[in-house]
Amino acid sequence: MIPIRPSHIEDYLIRVRTGMWFGWSDPKNKIYANLIVHDGGSKPTEKECTDGLAALQAAWDLENDSYKSKRRAEYPKFEEQFDQIYNEGIDAWKTTIKAIKDKYPKPS
Amino acid sequence: MPLTQVSSRLIEDTLRYVLGANGSSDYTFTGPGLSGTVNDPTLTLSRGHTYIFENRNSSGAHPFYIKTSLAGGGTNNAYNTGVTNNGGAGGTEIIFTVPHDAPNLLYYQCSSHSNMNGQLKIADALVAGTLPTGVQVLTTNISSGQLVTGHIAAGTGFQVDTNNIVDDAVTEDKLANSINSAIAANTAKDLTALSASNLTSGTIPDARFPATLPAVSGANLTGIGGGITMIDHWRLHTTYNVPHNSTTIISTANWERPDSSNDGFAQLGTGMSVNSSDHAAGIWTFPSTGFYSVSFGGMIQNQNNDAYEVFVRLEATENNSSFGEQTRVYLSGERYNYQGNFGQAIIDVTDTSQVKLRLRVYSASSDTDLKGNSGRSETYLVIMRLGDT
């Protein structure tokens, strides 16, 4: 399953606290102005919502769109790497891994 | 002559007319049915009855003849059958007992003066037990109690207008045994020809329907009530993060009926209701008593933890207080993966104030989301009333 990048303040609100603590006065128009709080707790400000969403997106990007995630996607499965080490030696394995690292270099 | 014996029948059956003369142009008659003295009246005589014509004209002056025709005058065409002293005069009586085979028209005429004449119309006599054809008797002339059984002719010609039979006048014991037997055997009427308009409400008691009804074409089964009367559908419109390691009530706050275009949904009847002032209680109330099919589905996702697991349970109460678990569905999966499942229950709602339902959810992992969507049903309830409790 490909994770979906957070795109709405609802994605942030879900993570604020557990339970059905918030909702929308118009579920078809989920904008901040329509945000309602069910549990009597505090209502996040609009800035908190937009900032929270931005933080989630950054984390998602780091997790899913960074050199790490790209390298992770191309690394051979563990059993294939073990087989290569056993059959071809550690240097051959290093060559395979280095090619992927070079393809997606770590930002300086 | 001394009067020694008089037959009452003779008095009853005999009519007497006294004759005089208006010069030589007319006889004058005085007697029954005439108003005073009448010149040459037309008389109607009944067959079988006797009439006396007392001719008081001078002897030989105006002989009174009963005839079959006036032609020729004199004594021509005399009709003598049943006639005594035909042509009599001078105070004598001409007695005429009208034969039953007498012609319908006879005449009287003076043999000396042909202009002194008139008609004798002969009618059928009224004989006990019969009425001649064409005779009508006004019912106003029949006194109470006069028409008895013996007066009604046998045969097929006697008819009684149904308008003259008052309600309930004809009772069962007045019907022939054969008719009663036919009714008892249900053969008196061809039931296939009965008009539906004659089958009024309550005409056919329930007990008269057979245990196995005859086959009826489905095309003819229209307008049948008592079937599905309620269908309702709700869905969670907003995702929320399920508390983990505790079974929590699913609030009714963020639920809606499908309202998207082209979603095909239509509510039937009065739907489920929730307490808008206490959504946290999560209680759903049925609109009426009956058996209900309750289907519920859930969809979850966890973006932070692998091997997450959730169950959703449908709970019902029969006393609006203590809830018991009815159905439980499990949902589990790997990080990021959506997982869905659904369950079903039958609820017998005997009292809408006591029998209610709610949903609860448990998550073994943190950051597990119970998915809601305002465009499609991901976590949902579908309720259908199946029939009476």
CSV table of C-alpha atoms in Angstrom, one decimal:
chain,number,residue,atom,x,y,z
A,1,MET,CA,0.0,0.0,0.0
A,2,ILE,CA,1.4,3.4,-1.0
A,3,PRO,CA,1.0,5.8,1.9
A,4,ILE,CA,-1.0,8.9,1.1
A,5,ARG,CA,0.7,12.2,1.7
A,6,PRO,CA,-1.3,14.3,4.3
A,7,SER,CA,-3.2,16.9,2.5
A,8,HIS,CA,-5.9,18.3,4.8
A,9,ILE,CA,-6.1,19.8,8.2
A,10,GLU,CA,-8.2,16.8,9.2
A,11,ASP,CA,-5.1,14.6,8.8
A,12,TYR,CA,-3.5,16.8,11.5
A,13,LEU,CA,-6.6,16.9,13.7
A,14,ILE,CA,-6.8,13.1,13.8
A,15,ARG,CA,-3.3,13.1,15.3
A,16,VAL,CA,-4.0,15.8,17.9
A,17,ARG,CA,-5.8,13.4,20.3
A,18,THR,CA,-7.7,10.2,20.2
A,19,GLY,CA,-11.4,9.7,20.1
A,20,MET,CA,-14.2,11.4,18.1
A,21,TRP,CA,-13.4,14.7,19.6
A,22,PHE,CA,-13.9,16.9,16.5
A,23,GLY,CA,-16.2,17.1,13.6
A,24,TRP,CA,-17.6,19.4,10.9
A,25,SER,CA,-20.7,21.5,10.8
A,26,ASP,CA,-20.8,20.7,7.1
A,27,PRO,CA,-19.1,17.4,6.3
A,28,LYS,CA,-19.1,18.3,2.7
A,29,ASN,CA,-17.1,21.4,3.3
A,30,LYS,CA,-14.3,20.6,5.7
A,31,ILE,CA,-12.8,24.0,6.2
A,32,TYR,CA,-11.5,25.4,9.5
A,33,ALA,CA,-14.5,27.7,9.8
A,34,ASN,CA,-16.7,24.6,10.0
A,35,LEU,CA,-14.5,22.8,12.5
A,36,ILE,CA,-16.5,21.8,15.7
A,37,VAL,CA,-15.3,20.2,18.9
A,38,HIS,CA,-17.5,17.5,20.5
A,39,ASP,CA,-15.6,16.7,23.7
A,40,GLY,CA,-15.5,20.1,25.3
A,41,GLY,CA,-11.8,20.2,24.8
A,42,SER,CA,-9.7,23.1,23.3
A,43,LYS,CA,-10.1,23.9,19.7
A,44,PRO,CA,-6.8,24.2,17.8
A,45,THR,CA,-6.3,27.5,16.1
A,46,GLU,CA,-6.3,27.7,12.4
A,47,LYS,CA,-2.5,28.4,12.5
A,48,GLU,CA,-2.0,25.3,14.6
A,49,CYS,CA,-3.9,23.3,12.1
A,50,THR,CA,-2.0,24.6,9.1
A,51,ASP,CA,1.4,24.3,10.9
A,52,GLY,CA,0.5,20.8,12.1
A,53,LEU,CA,-0.4,19.8,8.6
A,54,ALA,CA,2.9,21.2,7.2
A,55,ALA,CA,4.8,19.2,9.8
A,56,LEU,CA,3.0,16.0,8.9
A,57,GLN,CA,3.8,16.6,5.2
A,58,ALA,CA,7.4,17.2,6.0
A,59,ALA,CA,7.7,14.1,8.0
A,60,TRP,CA,5.9,12.2,5.2
A,61,ASP,CA,8.2,13.6,2.6
A,62,LEU,CA,11.2,12.6,4.7
A,63,GLU,CA,9.8,9.2,5.1
A,64,ASN,CA,8.5,8.6,1.7
A,65,ASP,CA,10.2,10.9,-0.8
A,66,SER,CA,13.8,11.2,0.5
A,67,TYR,CA,17.0,9.5,-0.6
A,68,LYS,CA,16.4,7.1,2.3
A,69,SER,CA,13.1,5.9,1.0
A,70,LYS,CA,14.4,5.7,-2.6
A,71,ARG,CA,17.4,3.7,-1.5
A,72,ARG,CA,15.1,1.5,0.7
A,73,ALA,CA,12.9,0.8,-2.3
A,74,GLU,CA,15.8,-0.4,-4.4
A,75,TYR,CA,17.8,-2.4,-1.9
A,76,PRO,CA,17.5,-6.2,-2.6
A,77,LYS,CA,15.6,-8.2,-0.1
A,78,PHE,CA,17.6,-9.4,2.9
A,79,GLU,CA,17.6,-13.0,1.8
A,80,GLU,CA,19.0,-12.0,-1.6
A,81,GLN,CA,21.8,-9.9,0.1
A,82,PHE,CA,22.7,-12.9,2.4
A,83,ASP,CA,22.8,-15.2,-0.6
A,84,GLN,CA,25.2,-12.7,-2.4
A,85,ILE,CA,27.5,-12.5,0.6
A,86,TYR,CA,27.6,-16.2,0.9
A,87,ASN,CA,28.1,-17.0,-2.7
A,88,GLU,CA,30.2,-14.0,-3.9
A,89,GLY,CA,31.8,-12.5,-0.9
A,90,ILE,CA,31.4,-9.3,1.1
A,91,ASP,CA,33.1,-7.2,-1.6
A,92,ALA,CA,30.5,-8.1,-4.2
A,93,TRP,CA,27.8,-7.3,-1.8
A,94,LYS,CA,29.4,-3.9,-1.0
A,95,THR,CA,29.5,-3.2,-4.8
A,96,THR,CA,25.8,-3.8,-5.1
A,97,ILE,CA,24.9,-1.6,-2.2
A,98,LYS,CA,27.2,1.2,-3.2
A,99,ALA,CA,25.7,1.4,-6.6
A,100,ILE,CA,22.3,2.2,-5.0
A,101,LYS,CA,23.8,4.7,-2.6
A,102,ASP,CA,25.6,6.5,-5.4
A,103,LYS,CA,22.3,6.6,-7.3
A,104,TYR,CA,20.6,8.4,-4.5
A,105,PRO,CA,23.3,10.4,-2.7
A,106,LYS,CA,22.8,11.8,0.7
A,107,PRO,CA,22.2,15.6,0.5
A,108,SER,CA,25.1,17.6,1.8
B,1,MET,CA,-149.1,-15.6,-4.9
B,2,PRO,CA,-148.0,-16.2,-1.3
B,3,LEU,CA,-144.3,-16.1,-0.8
B,4,THR,CA,-143.3,-19.5,0.5
B,5,GLN,CA,-139.6,-19.8,-0.3
B,6,VAL,CA,-137.0,-17.4,-1.7
B,7,SER,CA,-133.5,-18.6,-2.6
B,8,SER,CA,-130.8,-16.3,-1.4
B,9,ARG,CA,-128.7,-17.4,-4.3
B,10,LEU,CA,-131.4,-16.4,-6.7
B,11,ILE,CA,-131.5,-12.9,-5.2
B,12,GLU,CA,-127.8,-12.7,-5.3
B,13,ASP,CA,-127.3,-13.8,-8.9
B,14,THR,CA,-130.3,-12.2,-10.6
B,15,LEU,CA,-130.5,-8.6,-11.9
B,16,ARG,CA,-133.7,-7.0,-12.9
B,17,TYR,CA,-134.3,-4.2,-15.4
B,18,VAL,CA,-137.7,-2.5,-15.8
B,19,LEU,CA,-138.5,-1.5,-19.4
B,20,GLY,CA,-140.7,1.4,-20.6
B,21,ALA,CA,-140.8,3.3,-23.8
B,22,ASN,CA,-139.9,6.7,-25.1
B,23,GLY,CA,-142.6,6.9,-27.8
B,24,SER,CA,-141.6,4.4,-30.5
B,25,SER,CA,-138.0,5.5,-30.7
B,26,ASP,CA,-136.4,4.0,-27.6
B,27,TYR,CA,-136.9,1.6,-24.8
B,28,THR,CA,-136.4,3.1,-21.4
B,29,PHE,CA,-134.4,1.0,-18.9
B,30,THR,CA,-134.3,1.3,-15.1
B,31,GLY,CA,-132.1,-1.0,-13.1
B,32,PRO,CA,-128.7,-1.9,-11.7
B,33,GLY,CA,-125.8,0.1,-13.0
B,34,LEU,CA,-128.0,2.8,-14.6
B,35,SER,CA,-128.5,6.2,-13.4
B,36,GLY,CA,-132.2,6.7,-13.4
B,37,THR,CA,-134.1,5.9,-16.6
B,38,VAL,CA,-131.9,5.6,-19.7
B,39,ASN,CA,-132.9,5.3,-23.3
B,40,ASP,CA,-131.6,2.2,-25.1
B,41,PRO,CA,-128.5,1.7,-22.9
B,42,THR,CA,-125.7,-0.6,-23.8
B,43,LEU,CA,-125.7,-3.3,-21.1
B,44,THR,CA,-122.9,-5.6,-20.1
B,45,LEU,CA,-124.1,-9.0,-19.1
B,46,SER,CA,-122.0,-11.8,-17.6
B,47,ARG,CA,-122.0,-15.3,-18.7
B,48,GLY,CA,-123.6,-17.7,-16.2
B,49,HIS,CA,-125.7,-15.0,-14.6
B,50,THR,CA,-129.5,-14.4,-15.0
B,51,TYR,CA,-131.1,-11.2,-16.0
B,52,ILE,CA,-134.8,-10.3,-15.9
B,53,PHE,CA,-136.2,-7.7,-18.3
B,54,GLU,CA,-139.6,-6.7,-17.0
B,55,ASN,CA,-141.3,-5.3,-20.1
B,56,ARG,CA,-144.1,-3.0,-18.7
B,57,ASN,CA,-145.1,-1.7,-22.1
B,58,SER,CA,-148.6,-2.5,-23.2
B,59,SER,CA,-149.2,-5.9,-24.5
B,60,GLY,CA,-148.3,-6.1,-28.2
B,61,ALA,CA,-146.9,-2.6,-28.2
B,62,HIS,CA,-143.2,-3.2,-27.9
B,63,PRO,CA,-142.2,-6.8,-27.9
B,64,PHE,CA,-138.7,-7.2,-26.4
B,65,TYR,CA,-136.5,-9.5,-28.4
B,66,ILE,CA,-132.9,-10.6,-27.7
B,67,LYS,CA,-131.2,-11.0,-31.0
B,68,THR,CA,-127.9,-11.9,-32.6
B,69,SER,CA,-128.3,-9.1,-35.2
B,70,LEU,CA,-130.5,-6.0,-35.8
B,71,ALA,CA,-130.6,-6.6,-39.4
B,72,GLY,CA,-134.2,-7.0,-40.8
B,73,GLY,CA,-135.9,-6.0,-37.6
B,74,GLY,CA,-139.1,-7.9,-36.7
B,75,THR,CA,-138.5,-11.2,-35.1
B,76,ASN,CA,-135.5,-12.0,-37.3
B,77,ASN,CA,-132.2,-13.2,-35.7
B,78,ALA,CA,-133.8,-14.0,-32.4
B,79,TYR,CA,-131.4,-15.5,-29.8
B,80,ASN,CA,-133.3,-17.9,-27.7
B,81,THR,CA,-130.6,-19.9,-25.9
B,82,GLY,CA,-131.1,-19.3,-22.2
B,83,VAL,CA,-134.0,-17.0,-22.9
B,84,THR,CA,-137.4,-17.5,-21.5
B,85,ASN,CA,-140.3,-15.5,-23.0
B,86,ASN,CA,-138.2,-13.9,-25.8
B,87,GLY,CA,-140.4,-11.1,-27.3
B,88,GLY,CA,-142.5,-10.7,-24.2
B,89,ALA,CA,-144.4,-7.5,-23.3
B,90,GLY,CA,-147.5,-6.4,-21.4
B,91,GLY,CA,-145.8,-6.6,-18.0
B,92,THR,CA,-144.2,-10.0,-18.5
B,93,GLU,CA,-140.6,-10.9,-17.8
B,94,ILE,CA,-138.1,-11.9,-20.3
B,95,ILE,CA,-135.6,-14.0,-18.4
B,96,PHE,CA,-132.1,-14.4,-19.9
B,97,THR,CA,-129.6,-16.8,-18.3
B,98,VAL,CA,-126.5,-16.0,-20.3
B,99,PRO,CA,-124.9,-19.2,-21.6
B,100,HIS,CA,-121.2,-19.7,-21.2
B,101,ASP,CA,-120.9,-20.0,-25.0
B,102,ALA,CA,-122.9,-16.9,-25.7
B,103,PRO,CA,-121.4,-14.6,-28.3
B,104,ASN,CA,-119.6,-11.5,-27.1
B,105,LEU,CA,-122.2,-9.2,-28.6
B,106,LEU,CA,-126.0,-9.6,-28.7
B,107,TYR,CA,-128.7,-7.0,-29.2
B,108,TYR,CA,-132.2,-6.2,-28.0
B,109,GLN,CA,-134.8,-4.8,-30.3
B,110,CYS,CA,-138.6,-4.1,-30.5
B,111,SER,CA,-140.1,-6.4,-33.1
B,112,SER,CA,-142.5,-3.6,-34.0
B,113,HIS,CA,-140.2,-0.6,-34.0
B,114,SER,CA,-136.7,-1.4,-35.2
B,115,ASN,CA,-135.3,1.9,-33.9
B,116,MET,CA,-135.9,0.7,-30.3
B,117,ASN,CA,-132.7,-1.3,-29.9
B,118,GLY,CA,-129.4,-1.5,-28.1
B,119,GLN,CA,-126.4,-3.7,-27.5
B,120,LEU,CA,-125.9,-6.4,-24.9
B,121,LYS,CA,-122.1,-6.9,-24.4
B,122,ILE,CA,-121.4,-10.4,-23.0
B,123,ALA,CA,-118.5,-10.7,-20.7
B,124,ASP,CA,-116.9,-13.6,-18.9
B,125,ALA,CA,-118.4,-14.3,-15.5
B,126,LEU,CA,-116.2,-14.2,-12.4
B,127,VAL,CA,-115.8,-17.8,-11.3
B,128,ALA,CA,-114.4,-18.7,-8.0
B,129,GLY,CA,-110.7,-19.2,-8.2
B,130,THR,CA,-110.2,-17.6,-11.7
B,131,LEU,CA,-109.9,-14.2,-13.2
B,132,PRO,CA,-110.3,-13.7,-16.9
B,133,THR,CA,-107.2,-12.7,-18.8
B,134,GLY,CA,-106.6,-9.0,-18.7
B,135,VAL,CA,-108.6,-8.3,-15.6
B,136,GLN,CA,-106.7,-6.1,-13.2
B,137,VAL,CA,-107.6,-5.7,-9.5
B,138,LEU,CA,-106.3,-2.6,-7.8
B,139,THR,CA,-104.5,-3.6,-4.6
B,140,THR,CA,-106.3,-0.8,-2.9
B,141,ASN,CA,-109.5,-2.7,-3.5
B,142,ILE,CA,-108.2,-5.8,-1.7
B,143,SER,CA,-108.9,-5.5,2.0
B,144,SER,CA,-106.5,-6.8,4.6
B,145,GLY,CA,-106.7,-10.5,4.9
B,146,GLN,CA,-108.8,-11.0,1.8
B,147,LEU,CA,-106.0,-12.5,-0.4
B,148,VAL,CA,-105.2,-15.9,1.1
B,149,THR,CA,-103.2,-18.9,-0.1
B,150,GLY,CA,-106.1,-20.4,-2.1
B,151,HIS,CA,-106.4,-17.2,-4.1
B,152,ILE,CA,-103.0,-17.5,-5.6
B,153,ALA,CA,-103.0,-19.5,-8.8
B,154,ALA,CA,-100.7,-22.4,-9.2
B,155,GLY,CA,-98.4,-22.5,-12.1
B,156,THR,CA,-95.7,-20.2,-13.4
B,157,GLY,CA,-97.5,-17.1,-14.2
B,158,PHE,CA,-97.7,-15.6,-10.7
B,159,GLN,CA,-94.9,-13.2,-9.9
B,160,VAL,CA,-94.1,-11.1,-6.9
B,161,ASP,CA,-92.2,-8.0,-7.5
B,162,THR,CA,-89.1,-8.1,-5.3
B,163,ASN,CA,-89.7,-4.5,-4.3
B,164,ASN,CA,-92.8,-5.8,-2.5
B,165,ILE,CA,-90.8,-8.2,-0.4
B,166,VAL,CA,-89.6,-6.3,2.7
B,167,ASP,CA,-86.3,-6.9,4.3
B,168,ASP,CA,-86.1,-10.2,6.2
B,169,ALA,CA,-89.6,-11.1,5.1
B,170,VAL,CA,-88.4,-14.4,3.5
B,171,THR,CA,-86.7,-16.5,6.2
B,172,GLU,CA,-84.6,-19.6,5.8
B,173,ASP,CA,-87.4,-22.0,6.7
B,174,LYS,CA,-89.5,-20.6,3.9
B,175,LEU,CA,-87.0,-21.6,1.3
B,176,ALA,CA,-87.2,-25.0,-0.2
B,177,ASN,CA,-85.1,-27.7,1.4
B,178,SER,CA,-83.3,-28.1,-1.9
B,179,ILE,CA,-82.2,-24.5,-1.9
B,180,ASN,CA,-81.0,-24.7,1.7
B,181,SER,CA,-79.1,-27.8,0.9
B,182,ALA,CA,-77.5,-26.2,-2.2
B,183,ILE,CA,-76.4,-23.2,-0.1
B,184,ALA,CA,-74.9,-25.5,2.5
B,185,ALA,CA,-73.0,-27.3,-0.2
B,186,ASN,CA,-71.8,-24.0,-1.7
B,187,THR,CA,-73.3,-25.0,-5.0
B,188,ALA,CA,-76.1,-22.5,-5.0
B,189,LYS,CA,-74.0,-19.8,-6.8
B,190,ASP,CA,-71.3,-20.0,-9.4
B,191,LEU,CA,-68.7,-18.2,-7.3
B,192,THR,CA,-66.5,-17.6,-10.3
B,193,ALA,CA,-69.0,-15.1,-11.5
B,194,LEU,CA,-69.2,-13.1,-8.3
B,195,SER,CA,-68.6,-9.4,-8.8
B,196,ALA,CA,-65.9,-8.1,-6.6
B,197,SER,CA,-68.2,-5.2,-5.7
B,198,ASN,CA,-70.4,-7.7,-3.9
B,199,LEU,CA,-67.5,-8.8,-1.6
B,200,THR,CA,-67.6,-6.1,0.9
B,201,SER,CA,-65.3,-5.7,3.9
B,202,GLY,CA,-65.8,-8.5,6.3
B,203,THR,CA,-67.8,-10.6,3.8
B,204,ILE,CA,-65.4,-13.5,3.8
B,205,PRO,CA,-64.2,-14.4,7.3
B,206,ASP,CA,-60.6,-15.4,7.7
B,207,ALA,CA,-61.5,-18.9,8.6
B,208,ARG,CA,-62.9,-19.4,5.1
B,209,PHE,CA,-59.5,-19.0,3.5
B,210,PRO,CA,-57.8,-22.3,2.9
B,211,ALA,CA,-54.5,-23.1,4.6
B,212,THR,CA,-52.9,-23.3,1.2
B,213,LEU,CA,-53.9,-20.5,-1.0
B,214,PRO,CA,-54.1,-21.2,-4.8
B,215,ALA,CA,-51.3,-20.0,-6.9
B,216,VAL,CA,-51.4,-16.4,-7.9
B,217,SER,CA,-49.4,-14.8,-10.6
B,218,GLY,CA,-46.7,-12.4,-9.2
B,219,ALA,CA,-47.9,-9.8,-11.7
B,220,ASN,CA,-51.2,-9.8,-9.9
B,221,LEU,CA,-49.7,-9.2,-6.5
B,222,THR,CA,-49.7,-5.4,-6.5
B,223,GLY,CA,-50.3,-3.0,-3.7
B,224,ILE,CA,-49.5,-5.5,-1.0
B,225,GLY,CA,-48.7,-3.8,2.3
B,226,GLY,CA,-47.0,-5.2,5.3
B,227,GLY,CA,-43.6,-5.8,3.6
B,228,ILE,CA,-40.4,-3.8,4.1
B,229,THR,CA,-41.4,-0.5,5.6
B,230,MET,CA,-38.1,0.9,6.7
B,231,ILE,CA,-34.5,1.1,5.3
B,232,ASP,CA,-31.9,3.4,6.6
B,233,HIS,CA,-28.2,3.9,6.1
B,234,TRP,CA,-25.7,6.0,8.1
B,235,ARG,CA,-22.0,6.4,7.7
B,236,LEU,CA,-19.1,8.0,9.6
B,237,HIS,CA,-18.1,11.1,7.7
B,238,THR,CA,-14.9,12.0,9.6
B,239,THR,CA,-12.0,9.7,10.5
B,240,TYR,CA,-10.8,9.6,14.1
B,241,ASN,CA,-7.9,8.2,16.0
B,242,VAL,CA,-9.2,5.2,18.1
B,243,PRO,CA,-8.0,5.2,21.7
B,244,HIS,CA,-6.0,2.1,22.2
B,245,ASN,CA,-6.1,-0.6,24.9
B,246,SER,CA,-9.6,0.3,25.9
B,247,THR,CA,-13.0,-0.5,24.4
B,248,THR,CA,-14.7,2.8,23.7
B,249,ILE,CA,-18.1,3.8,22.5
B,250,ILE,CA,-18.3,5.1,18.9
B,251,SER,CA,-20.0,8.5,19.3
B,252,THR,CA,-23.0,9.3,17.1
B,253,ALA,CA,-21.6,12.8,16.5
B,254,ASN,CA,-20.0,12.4,13.1
B,255,TRP,CA,-22.5,10.3,11.3
B,256,GLU,CA,-24.6,11.2,8.2
B,257,ARG,CA,-26.9,9.5,5.7
B,258,PRO,CA,-25.5,9.1,2.2
B,259,ASP,CA,-26.1,12.4,0.4
B,260,SER,CA,-23.8,12.2,-2.6
B,261,SER,CA,-25.1,12.6,-6.1
B,262,ASN,CA,-25.7,9.4,-8.0
B,263,ASP,CA,-25.2,7.3,-4.9
B,264,GLY,CA,-28.5,5.5,-5.4
B,265,PHE,CA,-29.5,5.9,-1.8
B,266,ALA,CA,-33.0,6.5,-0.7
B,267,GLN,CA,-34.3,6.2,2.8
B,268,LEU,CA,-37.5,4.3,3.3
B,269,GLY,CA,-39.9,5.1,6.1
B,270,THR,CA,-38.9,6.8,9.3
B,271,GLY,CA,-35.2,6.1,10.0
B,272,MET,CA,-33.0,5.6,13.0
B,273,SER,CA,-32.5,8.5,15.4
B,274,VAL,CA,-29.7,9.6,17.8
B,275,ASN,CA,-29.7,11.8,20.9
B,276,SER,CA,-28.1,15.0,19.6
B,277,SER,CA,-27.5,16.2,23.1
B,278,ASP,CA,-25.6,13.1,24.1
B,279,HIS,CA,-23.7,11.8,21.1
B,280,ALA,CA,-21.0,10.5,23.4
B,281,ALA,CA,-23.4,7.8,24.6
B,282,GLY,CA,-23.4,6.5,21.0
B,283,ILE,CA,-27.0,5.2,21.3
B,284,TRP,CA,-29.2,4.5,18.2
B,285,THR,CA,-32.9,4.4,18.6
B,286,PHE,CA,-35.3,2.5,16.3
B,287,PRO,CA,-38.3,4.2,14.9
B,288,SER,CA,-40.8,1.5,15.7
B,289,THR,CA,-41.1,-2.0,17.0
B,290,GLY,CA,-40.3,-5.0,14.8
B,291,PHE,CA,-37.5,-7.3,13.7
B,292,TYR,CA,-34.6,-5.4,12.3
B,293,SER,CA,-31.6,-6.5,10.3
B,294,VAL,CA,-28.6,-4.4,11.3
B,295,SER,CA,-25.4,-4.5,9.2
B,296,PHE,CA,-22.3,-2.6,10.1
B,297,GLY,CA,-19.0,-2.2,8.5
B,298,GLY,CA,-15.7,-0.6,9.5
B,299,MET,CA,-12.5,0.4,7.8
B,300,ILE,CA,-9.2,1.2,9.6
B,301,GLN,CA,-5.7,2.3,8.8
B,302,ASN,CA,-2.6,2.8,10.8
B,303,GLN,CA,0.2,5.0,9.3
B,304,ASN,CA,2.6,4.6,12.2
B,305,ASN,CA,2.5,1.0,13.4
B,306,ASP,CA,2.8,-2.4,11.9
B,307,ALA,CA,0.6,-5.3,12.8
B,308,TYR,CA,-2.2,-3.3,14.2
B,309,GLU,CA,-5.5,-4.9,15.3
B,310,VAL,CA,-9.0,-3.5,15.9
B,311,PHE,CA,-12.4,-5.0,16.7
B,312,VAL,CA,-15.7,-3.3,16.4
B,313,ARG,CA,-18.6,-4.7,18.3
B,314,LEU,CA,-22.4,-4.2,17.9
B,315,GLU,CA,-24.1,-4.1,21.3
B,316,ALA,CA,-27.8,-4.0,22.1
B,317,THR,CA,-29.9,-3.3,25.2
B,318,GLU,CA,-33.3,-4.5,26.1
B,319,ASN,CA,-33.8,-2.2,29.1
B,320,ASN,CA,-32.1,1.0,27.8
B,321,SER,CA,-29.4,0.4,30.3
B,322,SER,CA,-27.4,-2.8,30.2
B,323,PHE,CA,-25.8,-3.5,26.8
B,324,GLY,CA,-24.8,-6.9,25.6
B,325,GLU,CA,-22.5,-7.7,22.8
B,326,GLN,CA,-24.3,-9.0,19.7
B,327,THR,CA,-21.7,-9.2,17.0
B,328,ARG,CA,-18.0,-8.5,16.8
B,329,VAL,CA,-15.8,-8.1,13.7
B,330,TYR,CA,-12.0,-7.9,13.7
B,331,LEU,CA,-9.8,-5.8,11.5
B,332,SER,CA,-6.0,-6.1,11.3
B,333,GLY,CA,-3.3,-5.4,8.9
B,334,GLU,CA,0.1,-3.9,8.2
B,335,ARG,CA,1.2,-0.3,8.4
B,336,TYR,CA,-0.5,1.9,5.8
B,337,ASN,CA,-2.8,-0.8,4.6
B,338,TYR,CA,-6.6,-0.2,4.7
B,339,GLN,CA,-8.6,-3.0,6.3
B,340,GLY,CA,-12.3,-3.4,6.2
B,341,ASN,CA,-14.8,-5.9,7.6
B,342,PHE,CA,-18.5,-6.1,8.3
B,343,GLY,CA,-20.9,-7.8,10.6
B,344,GLN,CA,-24.7,-8.3,10.9
B,345,ALA,CA,-27.2,-8.8,13.6
B,346,ILE,CA,-31.0,-9.3,14.0
B,347,ILE,CA,-32.6,-7.2,16.7
B,348,ASP,CA,-36.1,-7.8,17.9
B,349,VAL,CA,-37.3,-4.4,19.0
B,350,THR,CA,-40.3,-5.0,21.3
B,351,ASP,CA,-40.1,-1.6,22.8
B,352,THR,CA,-38.4,1.4,21.1
B,353,SER,CA,-37.8,3.0,24.5
B,354,GLN,CA,-36.0,0.0,25.8
B,355,VAL,CA,-34.4,-1.8,22.9
B,356,LYS,CA,-31.5,0.2,21.4
B,357,LEU,CA,-28.1,-0.4,20.0
B,358,ARG,CA,-24.6,1.1,20.0
B,359,LEU,CA,-21.2,0.4,18.5
B,360,ARG,CA,-17.9,0.1,20.4
B,361,VAL,CA,-14.4,-0.2,19.2
B,362,TYR,CA,-11.1,-1.5,20.6
B,363,SER,CA,-7.6,-1.0,19.2
B,364,ALA,CA,-4.5,-2.9,20.3
B,365,SER,CA,-2.2,-0.3,18.7
B,366,SER,CA,-1.9,3.5,18.9
B,367,ASP,CA,-2.5,5.7,16.0
B,368,THR,CA,-5.2,3.4,14.5
B,369,ASP,CA,-7.7,5.4,12.5
B,370,LEU,CA,-11.4,4.4,12.1
B,371,LYS,CA,-12.0,5.7,8.7
B,372,GLY,CA,-14.9,8.1,7.9
B,373,ASN,CA,-15.7,9.7,4.6
B,374,SER,CA,-18.4,12.1,3.5
B,375,GLY,CA,-18.4,10.8,0.0
B,376,ARG,CA,-18.6,7.1,0.5
B,377,SER,CA,-19.4,4.6,3.2
B,378,GLU,CA,-16.3,3.2,4.9
B,379,THR,CA,-17.6,2.8,8.5
B,380,TYR,CA,-21.3,2.5,8.3
B,381,LEU,CA,-24.6,1.1,9.5
B,382,VAL,CA,-27.4,-0.3,7.3
B,383,ILE,CA,-30.7,-0.9,9.1
B,384,MET,CA,-33.7,-2.6,7.6
B,385,ARG,CA,-37.0,-3.5,9.3
B,386,LEU,CA,-37.9,-7.0,8.3
B,387,GLY,CA,-41.4,-7.2,9.8
B,388,ASP,CA,-43.5,-7.1,13.0
B,389,THR,CA,-42.1,-8.3,16.2
